[in-house]
Short mmCIF file of C-alpha atoms in Angstrom, two decimals:
data_model
loop_
_atom_site.label_atom_id
_atom_site.label_comp_id
_atom_site.label_asym_id
_atom_site.label_seq_id
_atom_site.Cartn_x
_atom_site.Cartn_y
_atom_site.Cartn_z
CA MET A 1086 35.16 105.95 -120.62
CA THR A 1087 36.60 109.08 -119.08
CA ASN A 1088 39.80 110.82 -118.07
CA GLU A 1089 40.64 114.07 -116.33
CA THR A 1090 40.09 116.23 -119.41
CA VAL A 1091 36.82 114.55 -120.39
CA ALA A 1092 35.54 114.80 -116.83
CA LEU A 1093 36.37 118.52 -116.78
CA ILE A 1094 34.53 119.17 -120.05
CA GLN A 1095 31.50 117.13 -119.03
CA SER A 1096 31.17 118.90 -115.67
CA HIS A 1097 30.53 122.32 -117.24
CA LYS A 1098 28.21 124.70 -115.38
CA SER A 1099 27.60 128.39 -116.00
CA ILE A 1100 28.93 130.36 -113.01
CA ARG A 1101 27.59 133.87 -112.42
CA LYS A 1102 28.67 134.50 -108.82
CA TYR A 1103 32.34 134.88 -107.87
CA THR A 1104 34.53 135.33 -104.83
CA ASP A 1105 36.68 138.44 -104.39
CA GLU A 1106 39.85 136.48 -105.12
CA PRO A 1107 41.64 138.03 -108.11
CA VAL A 1108 42.78 136.02 -111.11
CA SER A 1109 46.54 136.24 -111.52
CA GLU A 1110 48.16 137.68 -114.62
CA GLU A 1111 50.04 134.40 -115.04
CA ILE A 1112 46.76 132.51 -115.34
CA LEU A 1113 45.37 135.07 -117.76
CA GLU A 1114 48.47 134.77 -119.93
CA ALA A 1115 47.91 131.00 -120.04
CA LEU A 1116 44.25 131.51 -120.99
CA PHE A 1117 45.12 133.87 -123.82
CA ALA A 1118 47.80 131.51 -125.12
CA SER A 1119 45.22 128.70 -125.03
CA ALA A 1120 42.85 130.85 -127.08
CA GLN A 1121 45.49 131.31 -129.74
CA TRP A 1122 46.02 127.57 -130.08
CA ALA A 1123 42.39 126.93 -131.00
CA PRO A 1124 41.76 125.61 -134.53
CA THR A 1125 41.30 128.37 -137.11
CA SER A 1126 40.03 128.18 -140.68
CA HIS A 1127 42.91 128.56 -143.19
CA ASN A 1128 44.93 129.99 -140.28
CA VAL A 1129 43.22 133.37 -140.74
CA GLN A 1130 42.90 133.73 -136.93
CA ALA A 1131 39.89 136.00 -137.43
CA TYR A 1132 39.27 137.05 -133.84
CA SER A 1133 40.44 139.42 -131.14
CA ILE A 1134 39.86 139.43 -127.38
CA ILE A 1135 39.24 142.59 -125.41
CA ARG A 1136 39.86 142.45 -121.68
CA VAL A 1137 37.59 145.05 -120.09
CA LYS A 1138 39.12 146.32 -116.84
CA ASP A 1139 37.56 149.78 -116.61
CA LYS A 1140 34.73 149.69 -114.04
CA GLU A 1141 32.60 152.23 -115.88
CA ALA A 1142 32.92 150.24 -119.09
CA GLN A 1143 31.92 147.09 -117.19
CA ARG A 1144 28.88 148.87 -115.78
CA ARG A 1145 27.88 150.08 -119.22
CA LEU A 1146 28.28 146.62 -120.72
CA ALA A 1147 26.10 145.19 -117.93
CA GLU A 1148 23.40 147.63 -118.99
CA LEU A 1149 23.76 146.95 -122.72
CA CYS A 1150 23.63 143.18 -122.17
CA SER A 1151 20.94 143.28 -119.45
CA GLN A 1152 23.24 141.13 -117.30
CA ARG A 1153 23.83 142.66 -113.86
CA PHE A 1154 26.50 140.15 -112.85
CA ILE A 1155 28.89 141.35 -115.57
CA GLY A 1156 30.34 144.05 -113.33
CA THR A 1157 30.89 141.62 -110.45
CA SER A 1158 33.31 139.20 -112.13
CA PRO A 1159 37.08 139.55 -111.62
CA VAL A 1160 37.64 139.08 -115.36
CA LEU A 1161 35.47 140.33 -118.22
CA LEU A 1162 36.39 139.45 -121.79
CA VAL A 1163 34.75 140.31 -125.08
CA PHE A 1164 35.48 138.00 -128.02
CA CYS A 1165 35.23 139.66 -131.41
CA ALA A 1166 35.32 138.43 -134.98
CA ASP A 1167 38.13 140.45 -136.52
CA PHE A 1168 38.85 140.99 -140.20
CA HIS A 1169 40.25 144.49 -139.62
CA ARG A 1170 43.66 142.95 -139.00
CA LEU A 1171 43.35 141.00 -142.25
CA GLN A 1172 42.50 144.20 -144.13
CA MET A 1173 45.77 145.59 -142.80
CA THR A 1174 47.68 142.62 -144.23
CA CYS A 1175 46.22 143.36 -147.67
CA GLU A 1176 47.24 147.01 -147.36
CA MET A 1177 50.75 145.93 -146.35
CA HIS A 1178 51.16 143.94 -149.55
CA GLY A 1179 49.05 146.03 -151.92
CA THR A 1180 46.42 143.37 -152.60
CA ARG A 1181 42.67 143.72 -152.89
CA PHE A 1182 40.70 143.11 -149.68
CA THR A 1183 37.49 141.21 -150.50
CA LEU A 1184 34.99 140.52 -147.75
CA GLY A 1185 31.24 140.28 -147.38
CA GLU A 1186 30.19 136.73 -148.26
CA PRO A 1187 28.27 134.65 -145.69
CA GLU A 1188 31.28 132.32 -145.55
CA ASP A 1189 33.42 135.15 -144.20
CA LEU A 1190 30.96 135.85 -141.41
CA LEU A 1191 30.80 132.15 -140.56
CA VAL A 1192 34.59 131.86 -140.45
CA GLY A 1193 34.84 134.84 -138.11
CA ALA A 1194 32.12 133.53 -135.80
CA VAL A 1195 33.52 129.99 -135.72
CA ASP A 1196 37.11 131.10 -135.16
CA THR A 1197 35.96 133.34 -132.32
CA ALA A 1198 33.83 130.65 -130.70
CA LEU A 1199 36.64 128.09 -130.81
CA ALA A 1200 39.04 130.53 -129.16
CA ALA A 1201 36.45 131.34 -126.48
CA GLN A 1202 35.83 127.68 -125.73
CA ASN A 1203 39.56 127.08 -125.32
CA VAL A 1204 39.68 129.93 -122.82
CA MET A 1205 36.74 128.53 -120.86
CA ILE A 1206 38.20 125.02 -120.65
CA ALA A 1207 41.64 126.33 -119.72
CA ALA A 1208 40.08 128.61 -117.08
CA ARG A 1209 38.25 125.71 -115.49
CA SER A 1210 41.47 123.71 -115.34
CA PHE A 1211 42.77 126.43 -113.00
CA GLY A 1212 39.70 126.16 -110.77
CA LEU A 1213 37.89 129.14 -112.29
CA GLY A 1214 34.27 129.25 -113.31
CA GLY A 1215 32.58 131.38 -115.90
CA VAL A 1216 29.72 132.06 -118.25
CA MET A 1217 29.42 132.98 -121.93
CA ILE A 1218 27.37 136.11 -122.65
CA GLY A 1219 25.41 136.12 -125.89
CA GLY A 1220 23.76 139.35 -124.76
CA ILE A 1221 26.85 141.17 -126.00
CA ARG A 1222 25.00 141.13 -129.36
CA ASP A 1223 21.86 142.82 -128.01
CA ASN A 1224 23.22 146.28 -128.80
CA PRO A 1225 26.20 145.65 -131.10
CA GLU A 1226 26.45 149.26 -132.31
CA LYS A 1227 26.71 150.65 -128.78
CA VAL A 1228 29.10 147.88 -127.69
CA SER A 1229 31.27 148.63 -130.71
CA GLU A 1230 31.27 152.33 -129.85
CA LEU A 1231 32.16 151.63 -126.22
CA LEU A 1232 35.02 149.30 -127.14
CA LYS A 1233 36.12 151.38 -130.14
CA LEU A 1234 35.77 148.44 -132.52
CA PRO A 1235 36.90 149.31 -136.05
CA ARG A 1236 35.17 148.38 -139.30
CA TYR A 1237 35.31 144.68 -140.20
CA THR A 1238 34.95 143.58 -136.57
CA MET A 1239 31.99 142.38 -134.53
CA PRO A 1240 31.42 141.40 -130.88
CA ILE A 1241 30.44 137.72 -130.85
CA MET A 1242 30.27 136.88 -127.15
CA GLY A 1243 31.32 138.08 -123.75
CA MET A 1244 32.78 135.96 -120.96
CA CYS A 1245 32.88 136.44 -117.21
CA LEU A 1246 35.50 134.51 -115.23
CA GLY A 1247 36.37 134.17 -111.57
CA TYR A 1248 36.59 131.76 -108.68
CA PRO A 1249 33.11 130.30 -108.12
CA ALA A 1250 30.97 131.47 -105.21
CA GLU A 1251 28.11 129.15 -106.17
CA ASP A 1252 27.59 125.53 -107.17
CA PRO A 1253 24.44 125.40 -109.32
CA LEU A 1254 22.74 122.27 -110.58
CA GLN A 1255 24.14 121.04 -113.86
CA LYS A 1256 21.65 121.63 -116.66
CA PRO A 1257 20.77 118.36 -118.46
CA ARG A 1258 21.54 118.05 -122.15
CA LEU A 1259 19.55 116.52 -125.01
CA PRO A 1260 19.55 112.73 -125.33
CA GLN A 1261 22.31 111.62 -127.67
CA SER A 1262 19.72 109.93 -129.90
CA THR A 1263 18.57 113.40 -130.98
CA VAL A 1264 22.08 114.76 -131.54
CA ILE A 1265 24.29 111.93 -132.80
CA HIS A 1266 23.47 110.42 -136.22
CA GLU A 1267 25.16 107.74 -138.29
CA ASP A 1268 25.64 108.08 -142.06
CA SER A 1269 22.64 110.38 -142.46
CA TYR A 1270 20.30 112.62 -140.48
CA ARG A 1271 17.57 110.61 -138.73
CA SER A 1272 14.54 112.79 -138.04
CA ASP A 1273 12.52 109.68 -137.18
CA ARG A 1274 14.57 109.18 -134.01
CA THR A 1275 14.20 112.74 -132.77
CA LEU A 1276 10.59 113.04 -131.52
CA GLU A 1277 10.87 110.32 -128.89
CA GLY A 1278 14.05 111.88 -127.55
CA LEU A 1279 12.46 115.34 -127.43
CA GLU A 1280 9.51 114.04 -125.45
CA GLN A 1281 11.89 112.35 -123.03
CA TYR A 1282 13.95 115.53 -122.72
CA GLU A 1283 10.89 117.66 -122.00
CA THR A 1284 10.20 115.51 -118.93
CA ILE A 1285 13.83 115.59 -117.77
CA SER A 1286 14.34 119.30 -118.34
CA SER A 1287 11.00 120.24 -116.80
CA ALA A 1288 12.00 118.43 -113.60
CA TYR A 1289 15.32 120.28 -113.63
CA TYR A 1290 13.76 123.73 -113.97
CA GLN A 1291 11.16 123.01 -111.30
CA LYS A 1292 13.91 122.00 -108.88
CA ARG A 1293 16.15 124.92 -109.81
CA THR A 1294 13.37 127.53 -109.42
CA ASN A 1295 11.49 125.93 -106.53
CA GLY A 1296 8.50 125.32 -108.76
CA LYS A 1297 8.35 128.79 -110.35
CA GLU A 1298 9.31 127.42 -113.79
CA THR A 1299 7.56 124.27 -114.97
CA ARG A 1300 8.24 124.46 -118.70
CA GLY A 1301 10.79 122.06 -120.10
CA TRP A 1302 13.30 122.72 -122.86
CA THR A 1303 11.04 121.94 -125.82
CA MET A 1304 8.31 124.30 -124.61
CA GLN A 1305 10.82 127.05 -123.90
CA MET A 1306 12.44 126.66 -127.32
CA ALA A 1307 9.05 126.62 -129.09
CA GLU A 1308 8.28 129.98 -127.50
CA TYR A 1309 11.78 131.34 -128.09
CA PHE A 1310 11.73 130.59 -131.82
CA ASN A 1311 8.21 131.95 -132.22
CA THR A 1312 9.56 135.50 -132.58
CA ALA A 1313 12.48 137.14 -134.40
CA ARG A 1314 15.70 137.48 -132.41
CA ARG A 1315 18.13 140.40 -132.66
CA ALA A 1316 16.75 141.54 -135.99
CA ASN A 1317 19.15 144.51 -135.82
CA ILE A 1318 22.16 142.25 -136.39
CA ARG A 1319 21.76 142.14 -140.18
CA ALA A 1320 22.05 145.92 -140.60
CA TYR A 1321 24.95 146.00 -138.15
CA VAL A 1322 27.04 143.35 -139.93
CA GLU A 1323 26.32 145.01 -143.27
CA ASN A 1324 27.43 148.40 -141.96
CA GLN A 1325 30.57 146.84 -140.52
CA GLY A 1326 31.46 145.46 -143.94
CA LEU A 1327 31.11 141.84 -142.81
CA LEU A 1328 28.19 141.01 -145.10
CA ASN A 1329 27.31 142.40 -148.49
CA LYS A 1330 24.11 144.45 -148.66
#
């Protein structure tokens, strides 16, 4: 079963090439309003969005994220977990500001991700395309310095938006048998689905890269999780006051 909204969500593709057509301020206002209507834990609204318009800042972010296309998109956004604003509310009312438990970090990350997803879906409803940028966390200290992020904030993801100048193949997803469970987690159903997905995803990557990449998803993930990733994040979130040392 499908409808217009479901079809839009299920047709997602990451778009990294854009036309020169600008995105109107009216559309951007609608995207930001959509972000603010995302679900938020306890209504804390623990996120902020920074629209990066300065070309030099865009260039620098492209370097810090190792993503050259960042400076080519008409719209560049950085989504940040934000408890600085909540610290200010405590100061306003003379209450103690307590932060630093893993739950706090999770709330900030989830709130931010939900807002970002609302922006992406709303953007696509206007005919825009885009891509999320996890590389914004490669150098969080330098990103924070560039964007003048205060204590109790953290860049979670970037987002490029614009009118698509490409139509890439849609990347296949895991079989539902490995993702959807009933009543309890079923590890016994997962291996068969993973083997099936390796075949499907391998064919996708071979087609997408003209045979240069033959590894499927399971092989790529096995290699990816064989080494530590962004080990500098722990010290960063501790220094920002988002996690107790």
